[in-house]
CSV table of C-alpha atoms and ligand atoms in Angstrom, one decimal:
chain,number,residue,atom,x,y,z
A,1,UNK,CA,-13.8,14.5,12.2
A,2,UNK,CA,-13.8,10.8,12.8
A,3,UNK,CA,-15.8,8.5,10.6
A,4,UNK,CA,-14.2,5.0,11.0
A,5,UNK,CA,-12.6,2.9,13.9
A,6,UNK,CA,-11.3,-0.4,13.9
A,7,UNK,CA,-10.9,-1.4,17.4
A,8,UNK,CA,-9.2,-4.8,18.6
A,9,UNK,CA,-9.9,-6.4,15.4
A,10,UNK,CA,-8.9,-10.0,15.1
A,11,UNK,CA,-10.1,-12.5,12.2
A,12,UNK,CA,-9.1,-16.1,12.7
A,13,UNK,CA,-8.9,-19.1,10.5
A,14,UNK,CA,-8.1,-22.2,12.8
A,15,UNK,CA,-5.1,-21.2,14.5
A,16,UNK,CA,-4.5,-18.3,11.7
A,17,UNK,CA,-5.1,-15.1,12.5
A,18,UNK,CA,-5.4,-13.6,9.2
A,19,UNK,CA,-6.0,-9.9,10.5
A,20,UNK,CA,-4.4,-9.7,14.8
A,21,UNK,CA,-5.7,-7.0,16.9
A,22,UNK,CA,-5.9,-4.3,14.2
A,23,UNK,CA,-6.6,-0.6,15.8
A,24,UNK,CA,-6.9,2.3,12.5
A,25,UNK,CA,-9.3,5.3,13.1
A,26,UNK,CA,-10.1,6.9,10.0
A,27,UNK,CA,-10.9,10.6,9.2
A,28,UNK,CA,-13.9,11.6,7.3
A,29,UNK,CA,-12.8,12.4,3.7
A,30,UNK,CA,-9.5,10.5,4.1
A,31,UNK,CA,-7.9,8.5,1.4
A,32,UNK,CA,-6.2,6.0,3.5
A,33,UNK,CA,-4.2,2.7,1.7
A,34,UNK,CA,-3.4,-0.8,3.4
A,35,UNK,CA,-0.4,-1.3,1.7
A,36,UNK,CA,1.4,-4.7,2.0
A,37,UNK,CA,2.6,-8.4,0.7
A,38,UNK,CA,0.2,-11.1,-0.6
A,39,UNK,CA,-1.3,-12.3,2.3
A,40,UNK,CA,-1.0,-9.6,4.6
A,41,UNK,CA,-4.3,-9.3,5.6
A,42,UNK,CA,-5.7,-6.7,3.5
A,43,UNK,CA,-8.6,-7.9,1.5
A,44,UNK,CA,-9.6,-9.4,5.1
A,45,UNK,CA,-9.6,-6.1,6.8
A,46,UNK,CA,-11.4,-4.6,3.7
A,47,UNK,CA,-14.1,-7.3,3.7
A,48,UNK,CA,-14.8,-7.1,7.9
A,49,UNK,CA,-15.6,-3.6,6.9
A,50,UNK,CA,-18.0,-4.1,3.8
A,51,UNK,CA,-19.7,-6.7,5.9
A,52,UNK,CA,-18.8,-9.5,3.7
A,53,UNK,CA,-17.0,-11.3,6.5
A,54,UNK,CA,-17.2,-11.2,9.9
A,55,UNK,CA,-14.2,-11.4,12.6
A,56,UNK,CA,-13.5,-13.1,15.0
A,57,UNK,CA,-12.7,-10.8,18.1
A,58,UNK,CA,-13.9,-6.2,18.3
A,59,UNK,CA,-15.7,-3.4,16.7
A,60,UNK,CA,-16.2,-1.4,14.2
A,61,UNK,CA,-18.1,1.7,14.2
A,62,UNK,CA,-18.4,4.2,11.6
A,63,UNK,CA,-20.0,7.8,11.7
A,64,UNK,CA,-21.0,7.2,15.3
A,65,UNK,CA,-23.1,3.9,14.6
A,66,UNK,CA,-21.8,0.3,15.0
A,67,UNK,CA,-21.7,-2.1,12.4
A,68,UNK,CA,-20.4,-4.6,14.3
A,69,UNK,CA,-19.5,-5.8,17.7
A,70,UNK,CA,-18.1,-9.3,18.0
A,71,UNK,CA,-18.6,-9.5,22.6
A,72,UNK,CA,-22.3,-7.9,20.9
A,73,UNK,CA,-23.5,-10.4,18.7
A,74,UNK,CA,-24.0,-7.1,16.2
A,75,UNK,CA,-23.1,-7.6,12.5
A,76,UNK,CA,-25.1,-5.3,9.8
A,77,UNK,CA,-25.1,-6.9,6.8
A,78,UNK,CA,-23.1,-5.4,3.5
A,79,UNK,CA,-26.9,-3.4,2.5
A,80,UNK,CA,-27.3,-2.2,5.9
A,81,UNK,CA,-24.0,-1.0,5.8
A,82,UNK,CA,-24.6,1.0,1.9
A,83,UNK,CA,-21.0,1.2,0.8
A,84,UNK,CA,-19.7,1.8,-2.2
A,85,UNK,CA,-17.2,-1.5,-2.7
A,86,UNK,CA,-15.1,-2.2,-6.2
A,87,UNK,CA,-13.5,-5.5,-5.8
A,88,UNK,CA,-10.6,-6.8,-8.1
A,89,UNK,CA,-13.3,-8.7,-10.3
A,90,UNK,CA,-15.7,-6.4,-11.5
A,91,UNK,CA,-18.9,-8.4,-11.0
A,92,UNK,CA,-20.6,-6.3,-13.7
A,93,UNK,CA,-24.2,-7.6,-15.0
A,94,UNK,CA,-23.4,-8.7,-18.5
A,95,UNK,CA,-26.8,-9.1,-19.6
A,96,UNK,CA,-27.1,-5.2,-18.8
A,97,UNK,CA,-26.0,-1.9,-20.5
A,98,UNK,CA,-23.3,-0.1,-19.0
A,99,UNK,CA,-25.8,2.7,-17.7
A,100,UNK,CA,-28.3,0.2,-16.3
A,101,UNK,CA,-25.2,-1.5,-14.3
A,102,UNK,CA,-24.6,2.1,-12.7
A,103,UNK,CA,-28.4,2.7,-12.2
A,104,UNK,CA,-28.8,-0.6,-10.4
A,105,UNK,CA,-28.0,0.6,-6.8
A,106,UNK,CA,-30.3,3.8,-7.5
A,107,UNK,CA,-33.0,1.9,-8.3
A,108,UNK,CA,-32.6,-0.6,-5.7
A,109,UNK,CA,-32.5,2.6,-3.4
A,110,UNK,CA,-35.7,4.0,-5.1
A,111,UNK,CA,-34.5,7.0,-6.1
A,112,UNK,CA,-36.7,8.7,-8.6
A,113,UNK,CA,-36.5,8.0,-12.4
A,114,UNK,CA,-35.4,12.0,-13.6
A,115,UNK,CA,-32.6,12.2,-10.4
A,116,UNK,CA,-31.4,9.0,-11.9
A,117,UNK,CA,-30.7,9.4,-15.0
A,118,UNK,CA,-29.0,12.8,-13.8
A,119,UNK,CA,-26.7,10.9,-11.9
A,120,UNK,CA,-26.2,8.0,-13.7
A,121,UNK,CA,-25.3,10.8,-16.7
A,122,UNK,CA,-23.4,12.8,-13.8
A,123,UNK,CA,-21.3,9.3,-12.5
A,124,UNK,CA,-20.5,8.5,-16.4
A,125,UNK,CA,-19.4,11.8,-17.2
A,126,UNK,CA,-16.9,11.3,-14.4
A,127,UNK,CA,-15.6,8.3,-15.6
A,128,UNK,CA,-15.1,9.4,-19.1
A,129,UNK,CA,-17.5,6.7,-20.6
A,130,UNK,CA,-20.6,8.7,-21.7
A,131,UNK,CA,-20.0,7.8,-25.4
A,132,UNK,CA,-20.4,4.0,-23.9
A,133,UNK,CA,-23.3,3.8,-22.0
A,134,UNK,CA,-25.2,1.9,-24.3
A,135,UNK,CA,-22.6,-1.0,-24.7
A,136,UNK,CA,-22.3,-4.5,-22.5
A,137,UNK,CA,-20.0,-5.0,-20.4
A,138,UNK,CA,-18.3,-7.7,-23.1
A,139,UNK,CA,-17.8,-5.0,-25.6
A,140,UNK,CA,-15.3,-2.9,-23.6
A,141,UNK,CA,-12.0,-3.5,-22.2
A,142,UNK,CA,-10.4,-4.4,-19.0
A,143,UNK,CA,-9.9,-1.1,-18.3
A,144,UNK,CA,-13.2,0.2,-19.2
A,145,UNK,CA,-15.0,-2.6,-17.5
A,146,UNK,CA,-13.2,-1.3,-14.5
A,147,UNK,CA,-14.3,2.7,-14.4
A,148,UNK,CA,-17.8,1.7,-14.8
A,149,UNK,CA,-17.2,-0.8,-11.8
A,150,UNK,CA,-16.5,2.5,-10.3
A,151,UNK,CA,-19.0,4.8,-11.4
A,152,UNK,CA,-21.5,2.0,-10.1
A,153,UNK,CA,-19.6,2.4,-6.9
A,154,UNK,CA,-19.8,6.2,-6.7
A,155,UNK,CA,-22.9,6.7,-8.0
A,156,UNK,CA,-25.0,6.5,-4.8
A,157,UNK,CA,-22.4,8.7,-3.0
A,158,UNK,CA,-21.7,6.0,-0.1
A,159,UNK,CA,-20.2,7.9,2.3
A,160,UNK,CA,-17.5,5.4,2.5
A,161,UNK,CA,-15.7,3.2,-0.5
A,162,UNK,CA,-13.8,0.3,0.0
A,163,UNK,CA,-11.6,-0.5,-3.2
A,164,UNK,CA,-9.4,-3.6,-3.2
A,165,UNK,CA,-6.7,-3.6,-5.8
A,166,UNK,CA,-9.5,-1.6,-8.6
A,167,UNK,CA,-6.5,-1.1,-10.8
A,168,UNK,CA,-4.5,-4.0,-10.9
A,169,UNK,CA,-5.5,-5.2,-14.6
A,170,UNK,CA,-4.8,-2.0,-16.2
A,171,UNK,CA,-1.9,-1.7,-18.1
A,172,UNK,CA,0.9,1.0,-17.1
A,173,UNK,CA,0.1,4.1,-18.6
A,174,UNK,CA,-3.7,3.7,-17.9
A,175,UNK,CA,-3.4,2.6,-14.1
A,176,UNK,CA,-1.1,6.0,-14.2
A,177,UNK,CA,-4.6,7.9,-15.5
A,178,UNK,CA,-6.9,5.9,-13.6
A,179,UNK,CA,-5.1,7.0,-10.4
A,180,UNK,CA,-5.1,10.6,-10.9
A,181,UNK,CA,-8.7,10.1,-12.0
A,182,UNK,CA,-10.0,7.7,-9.1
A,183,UNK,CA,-8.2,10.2,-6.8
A,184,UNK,CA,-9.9,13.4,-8.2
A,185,UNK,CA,-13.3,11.5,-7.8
A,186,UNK,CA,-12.7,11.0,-4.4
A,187,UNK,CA,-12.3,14.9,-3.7
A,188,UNK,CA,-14.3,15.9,-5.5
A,189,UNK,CA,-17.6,14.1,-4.0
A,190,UNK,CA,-15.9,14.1,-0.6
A,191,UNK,CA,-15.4,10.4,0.0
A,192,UNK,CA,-13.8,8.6,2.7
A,193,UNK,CA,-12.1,5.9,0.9
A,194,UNK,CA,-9.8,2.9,2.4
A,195,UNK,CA,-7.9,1.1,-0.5
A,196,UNK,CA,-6.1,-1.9,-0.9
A,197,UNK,CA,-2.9,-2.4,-3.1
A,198,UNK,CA,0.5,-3.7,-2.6
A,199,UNK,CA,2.1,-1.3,-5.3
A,200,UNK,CA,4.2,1.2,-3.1
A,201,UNK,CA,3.5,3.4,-6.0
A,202,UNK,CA,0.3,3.5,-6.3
A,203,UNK,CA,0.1,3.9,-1.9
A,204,UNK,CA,2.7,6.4,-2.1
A,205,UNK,CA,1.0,8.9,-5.1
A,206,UNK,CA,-2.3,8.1,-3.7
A,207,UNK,CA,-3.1,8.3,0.2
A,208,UNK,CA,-3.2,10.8,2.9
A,209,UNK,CA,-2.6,8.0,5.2
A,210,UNK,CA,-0.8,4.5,4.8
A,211,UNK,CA,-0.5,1.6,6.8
A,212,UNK,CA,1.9,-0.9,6.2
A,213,UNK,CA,0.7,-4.5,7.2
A,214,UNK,CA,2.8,-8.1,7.6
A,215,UNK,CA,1.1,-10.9,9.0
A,216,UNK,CA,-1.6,-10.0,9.9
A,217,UNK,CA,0.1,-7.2,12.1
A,218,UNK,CA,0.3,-2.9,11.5
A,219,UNK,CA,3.6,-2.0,11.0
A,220,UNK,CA,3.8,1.0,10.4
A,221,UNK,CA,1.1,3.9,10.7
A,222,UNK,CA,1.7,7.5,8.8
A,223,UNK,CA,2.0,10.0,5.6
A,224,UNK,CA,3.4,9.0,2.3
A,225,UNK,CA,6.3,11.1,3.7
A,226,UNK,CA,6.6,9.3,6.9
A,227,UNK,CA,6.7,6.3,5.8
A,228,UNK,CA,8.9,6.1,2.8
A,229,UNK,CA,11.3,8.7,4.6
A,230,UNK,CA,11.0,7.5,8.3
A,231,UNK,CA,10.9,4.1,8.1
A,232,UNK,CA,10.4,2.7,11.7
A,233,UNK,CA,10.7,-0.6,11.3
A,234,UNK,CA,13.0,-2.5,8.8
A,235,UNK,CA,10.1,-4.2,6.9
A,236,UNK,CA,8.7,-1.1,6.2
A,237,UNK,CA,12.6,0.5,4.2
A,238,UNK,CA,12.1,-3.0,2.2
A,239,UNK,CA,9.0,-2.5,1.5
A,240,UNK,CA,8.5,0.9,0.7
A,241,UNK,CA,11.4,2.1,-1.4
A,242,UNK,CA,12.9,-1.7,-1.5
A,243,UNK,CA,16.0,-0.5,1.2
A,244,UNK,CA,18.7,-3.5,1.1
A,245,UNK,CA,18.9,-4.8,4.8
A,246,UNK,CA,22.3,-5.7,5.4
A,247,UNK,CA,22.7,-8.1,8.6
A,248,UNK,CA,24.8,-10.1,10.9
A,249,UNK,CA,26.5,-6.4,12.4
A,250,UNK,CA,26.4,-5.2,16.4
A,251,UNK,CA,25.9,-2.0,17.7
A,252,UNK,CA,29.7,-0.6,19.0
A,253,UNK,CA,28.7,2.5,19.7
A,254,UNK,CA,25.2,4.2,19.5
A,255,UNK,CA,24.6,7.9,20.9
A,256,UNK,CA,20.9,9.9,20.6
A,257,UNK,CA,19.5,9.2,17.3
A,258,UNK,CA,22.6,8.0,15.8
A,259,UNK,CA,24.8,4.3,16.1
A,260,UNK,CA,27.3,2.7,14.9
A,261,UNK,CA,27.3,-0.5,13.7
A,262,UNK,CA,30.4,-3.1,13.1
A,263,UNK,CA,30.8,-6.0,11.3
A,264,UNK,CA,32.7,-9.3,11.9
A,265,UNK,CA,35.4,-8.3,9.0
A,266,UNK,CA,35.9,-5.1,11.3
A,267,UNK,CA,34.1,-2.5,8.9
A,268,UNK,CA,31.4,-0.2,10.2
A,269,UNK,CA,28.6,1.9,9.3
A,270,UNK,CA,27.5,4.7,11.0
A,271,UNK,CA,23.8,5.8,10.7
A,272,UNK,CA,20.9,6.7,12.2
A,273,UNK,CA,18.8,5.1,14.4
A,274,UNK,CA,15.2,5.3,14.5
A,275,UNK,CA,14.5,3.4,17.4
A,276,UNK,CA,16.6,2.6,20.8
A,277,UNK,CA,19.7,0.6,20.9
A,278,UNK,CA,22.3,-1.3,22.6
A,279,UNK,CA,25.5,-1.2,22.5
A,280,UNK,CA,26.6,-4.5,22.1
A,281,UNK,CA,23.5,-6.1,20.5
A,282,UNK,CA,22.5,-7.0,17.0
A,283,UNK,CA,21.5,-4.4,14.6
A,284,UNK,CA,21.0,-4.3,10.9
A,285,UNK,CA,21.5,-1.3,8.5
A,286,UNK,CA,18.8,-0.5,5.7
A,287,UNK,CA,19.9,1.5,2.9
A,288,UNK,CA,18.1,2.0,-0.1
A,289,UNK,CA,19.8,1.2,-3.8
A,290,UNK,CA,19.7,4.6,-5.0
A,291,UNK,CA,21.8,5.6,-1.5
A,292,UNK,CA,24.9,3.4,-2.1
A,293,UNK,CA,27.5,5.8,-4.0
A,294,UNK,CA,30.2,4.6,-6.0
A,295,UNK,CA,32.0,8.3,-7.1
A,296,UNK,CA,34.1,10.5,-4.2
A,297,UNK,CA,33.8,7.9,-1.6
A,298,UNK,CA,35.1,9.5,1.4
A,299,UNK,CA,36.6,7.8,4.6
A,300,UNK,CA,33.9,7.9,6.6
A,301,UNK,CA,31.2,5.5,6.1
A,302,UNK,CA,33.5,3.7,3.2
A,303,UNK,CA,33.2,-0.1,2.7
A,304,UNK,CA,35.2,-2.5,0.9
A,305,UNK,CA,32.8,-4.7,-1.3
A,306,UNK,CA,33.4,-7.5,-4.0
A,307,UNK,CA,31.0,-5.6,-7.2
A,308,UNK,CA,29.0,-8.3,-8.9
A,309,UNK,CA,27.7,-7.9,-12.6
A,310,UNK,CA,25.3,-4.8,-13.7
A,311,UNK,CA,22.6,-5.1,-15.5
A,312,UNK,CA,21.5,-1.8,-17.7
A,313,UNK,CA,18.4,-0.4,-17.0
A,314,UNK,CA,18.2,2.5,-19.5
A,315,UNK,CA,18.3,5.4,-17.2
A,316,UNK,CA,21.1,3.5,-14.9
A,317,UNK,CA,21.9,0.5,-14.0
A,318,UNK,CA,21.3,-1.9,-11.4
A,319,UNK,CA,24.1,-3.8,-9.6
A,320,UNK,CA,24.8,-6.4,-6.8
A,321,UNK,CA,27.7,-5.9,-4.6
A,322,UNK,CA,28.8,-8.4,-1.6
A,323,UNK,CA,29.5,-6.7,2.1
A,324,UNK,CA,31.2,-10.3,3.2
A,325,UNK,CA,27.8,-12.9,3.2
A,326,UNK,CA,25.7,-10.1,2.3
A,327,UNK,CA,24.3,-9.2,-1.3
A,328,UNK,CA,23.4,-5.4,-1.6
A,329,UNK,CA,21.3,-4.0,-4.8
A,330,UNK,CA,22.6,-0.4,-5.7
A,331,UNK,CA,22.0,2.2,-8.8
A,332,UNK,CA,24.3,4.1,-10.6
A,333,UNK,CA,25.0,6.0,-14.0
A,334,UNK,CA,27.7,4.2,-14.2
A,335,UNK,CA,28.5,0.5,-12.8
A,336,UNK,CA,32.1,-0.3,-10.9
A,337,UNK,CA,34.1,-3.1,-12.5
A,338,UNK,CA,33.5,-6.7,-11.6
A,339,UNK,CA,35.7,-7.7,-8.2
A,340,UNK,CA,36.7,-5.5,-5.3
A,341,UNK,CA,36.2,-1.8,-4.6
A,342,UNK,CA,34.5,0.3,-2.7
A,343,UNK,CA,31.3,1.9,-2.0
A,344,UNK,CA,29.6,4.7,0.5
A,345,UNK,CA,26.6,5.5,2.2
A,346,UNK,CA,25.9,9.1,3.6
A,347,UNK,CA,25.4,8.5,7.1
A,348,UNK,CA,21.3,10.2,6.6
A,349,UNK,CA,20.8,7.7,4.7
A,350,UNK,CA,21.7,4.5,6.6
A,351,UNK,CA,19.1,3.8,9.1
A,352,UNK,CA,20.4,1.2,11.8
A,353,UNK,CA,17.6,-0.8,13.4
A,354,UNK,CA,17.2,-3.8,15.9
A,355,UNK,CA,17.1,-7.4,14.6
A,356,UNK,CA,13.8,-8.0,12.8
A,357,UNK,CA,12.2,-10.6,14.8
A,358,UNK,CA,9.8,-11.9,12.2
A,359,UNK,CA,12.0,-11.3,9.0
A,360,UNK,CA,11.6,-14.9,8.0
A,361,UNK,CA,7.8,-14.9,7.9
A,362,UNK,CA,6.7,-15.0,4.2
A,363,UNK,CA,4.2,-12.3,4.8
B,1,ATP,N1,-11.4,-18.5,3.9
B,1,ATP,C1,-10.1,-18.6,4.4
B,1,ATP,N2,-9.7,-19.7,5.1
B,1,ATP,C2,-8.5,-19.8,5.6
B,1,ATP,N3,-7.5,-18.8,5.5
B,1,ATP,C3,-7.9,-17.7,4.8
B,1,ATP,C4,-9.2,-17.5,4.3
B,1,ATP,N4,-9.2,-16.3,3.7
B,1,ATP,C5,-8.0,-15.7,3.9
B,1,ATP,N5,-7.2,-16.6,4.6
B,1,ATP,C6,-5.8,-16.3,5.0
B,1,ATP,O1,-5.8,-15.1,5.6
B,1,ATP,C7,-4.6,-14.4,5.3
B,1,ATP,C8,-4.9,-13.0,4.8
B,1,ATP,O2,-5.6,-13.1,3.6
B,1,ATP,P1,-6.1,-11.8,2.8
B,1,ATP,O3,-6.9,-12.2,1.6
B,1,ATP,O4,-6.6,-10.8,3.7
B,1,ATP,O5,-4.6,-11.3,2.2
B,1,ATP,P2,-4.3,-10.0,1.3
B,1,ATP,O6,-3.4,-9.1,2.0
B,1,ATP,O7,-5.6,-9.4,0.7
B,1,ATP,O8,-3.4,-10.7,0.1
B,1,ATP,P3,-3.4,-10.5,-1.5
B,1,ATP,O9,-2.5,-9.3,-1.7
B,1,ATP,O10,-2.8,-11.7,-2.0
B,1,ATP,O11,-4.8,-10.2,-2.0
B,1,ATP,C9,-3.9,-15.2,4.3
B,1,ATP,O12,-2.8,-15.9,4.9
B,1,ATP,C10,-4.9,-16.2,3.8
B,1,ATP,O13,-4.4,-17.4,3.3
B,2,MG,MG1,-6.4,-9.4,-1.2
């Protein structure tokens, strides 16, 4: 079932467009992520939907009703709309106790003093905070502050929750909990929620659906699966799975699904290729860190590299290596010596794409 589309949607600062023609239809109950750089156009996106900001150009409709309609003049405001929204700040009411926080949206929603304590008790309970709802907000922690920034955004069961970056000043191990936590919420009451993050992590553990944005633009569209293992667009290896992108090669022979690529010193990589090619045009290779072998290299797919210095990582370590011009990041148990030698890339694993157009764009 359909609950949300995004059609045409265009937000423009001056000559920016900060969001450019965006199309997403989302699924009721789906936990879909915009995942991408600083910049990208996420929080934008995130607050056209709220109702916090309005774009400049298309709709948006949601369970069958529109909430806005640029050509329309149409634009509910963020109340009209009755989402459940948890931005990076947490905007909690210090002057209140943690329970009347949560209770605020009931009682701005008049729901009856019994059903809400039930489920302001109900929405703490969920959040693990129970023991706290008599504190202020100034007498817990960052972390605290930011489950009952959630339970106040759950509490009403919106039937859709917008959360831009909620985790992002929790440290390690608890963003780890608060994601299985947050995610178990969500299925629990049913939600559809869209989320905001540029941890690939986070996107990848998370979401049924993830879109990768740049610019302003959708890259890429798809599963966790999808996207981290078919990549169809360069940006989206580097991004997802941080795939080294080695340039400056042409496409010398290229068959269905599969290409070769050549360098100017003459070496070659064959790989696969995700979208069509010529022969005789510029490609590049993407080939993730963990996918560059140093052990058994075979001849196939074997390049001569100059290794650069490791640095140890604990469970590996990390090293550069130069293909000619071109520094590569790869992993390994155990790091080659300094100077030349030789690496190899299973042909799976390089994928050869064409030229990205826009790779010097910051975002
Ligand atoms: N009020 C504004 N005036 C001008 N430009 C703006 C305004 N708000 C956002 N932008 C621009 O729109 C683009 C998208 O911003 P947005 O806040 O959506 O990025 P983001 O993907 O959420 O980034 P981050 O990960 O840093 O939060 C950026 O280039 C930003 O500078
Ligand atoms: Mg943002």
């Amino acid at each position: 079932m359909t609950d949300l589309v995004l059609s045409d949607l265009t937000r423009s600062y001056g000559a920016i467009n900060a969001i450019d023609n965006i199309n997403i239809t989302v699924g009721a109950g789906e936990f879909l992520t915009l995942l991408g750089p600083s910049g990208c156009g996420k929080s934008t996106t995130l607050a056209a939907i709220a109702g916090l900001d309005q774009p400049t150009h298309g709709r948006i409709n949601f369970a069958g009703r529109t909430l806005f309609d640029a050509a329309a003049g149409i634009a509910l405001p963020p109340e009209a709309r009755g989402f459940g929204v948890v931005f990076q700040s947490y905007a909690l009411w210090p002057h209140m106790t943690v329970e009347d926080n949560v209770c605020l949206s009931l009682k701005l929603r008049k729901v009856a003093a019994p059903e809400r304590n039930r489920r302001v008790g109900e929405a703490l309970e969920l959040v693990g905070l129970t023991a706290y709802a008599k504190r202020y907000p100034g007498e817990l922690s960052g972390g605290q502050q930011q489950r009952v920034a959630l339970a106040r955004a759950v509490v009403f069961r919106p039937a859709l929750l917008l959360l831009d970056e909620p985790l992002s000043n929790l440290d390690a191990q608890l963003r780890q909990e608060a994601r299985v936590w947050l995610k178990s919420i969500q299925r629990e009451l049913g939600l559809t929620a869209i989320y905001v993050t540029h941890d690939q992590e986070e996107a990848l553990s998370m979401s049924d659906r993830i879109v990768v944005m740049r610019g302003g633009h959708i890259i890429q569209m798809g599963t966790p699966q999808d996207i981290y293992e078919r990549p169809v667009h360069p940006f989206s290896a580097s991004f997802i799975g941080s795939a080294n992108l080695i340039a400056g090669g042409s496409v010398s022979e290229v068959s269905e699904q599969e290409a070769v690529i050549t360098f100017g010193d003459g070496q070659a990589i064959r790989g696969v290729a995700p979208l069509p090619l010529q022969s005789g045009s510029p490609a590049l290779v993407a080939v993730r860190p963990q996918n560059i072998r140093l052990a058994e290299v075979p001849d196939a797919n074997r390049l001569l590299v100059r290794f650069g210095p490791a640095n140890y990582l604990g469970d590996r370590f990390e090293q550069e290596a130069f293909l000619g011009e071109c520094r590569l990041r790869l992993q390994a148990i155990r790091p080659a010596p300094e100077g030349q030698g030789n690496i190899w890339i299973d042909r799976a694993n390089a994928l050869i794409f064409p030229p990205d157009e826009r790779a010097k764009d910051k975002t």
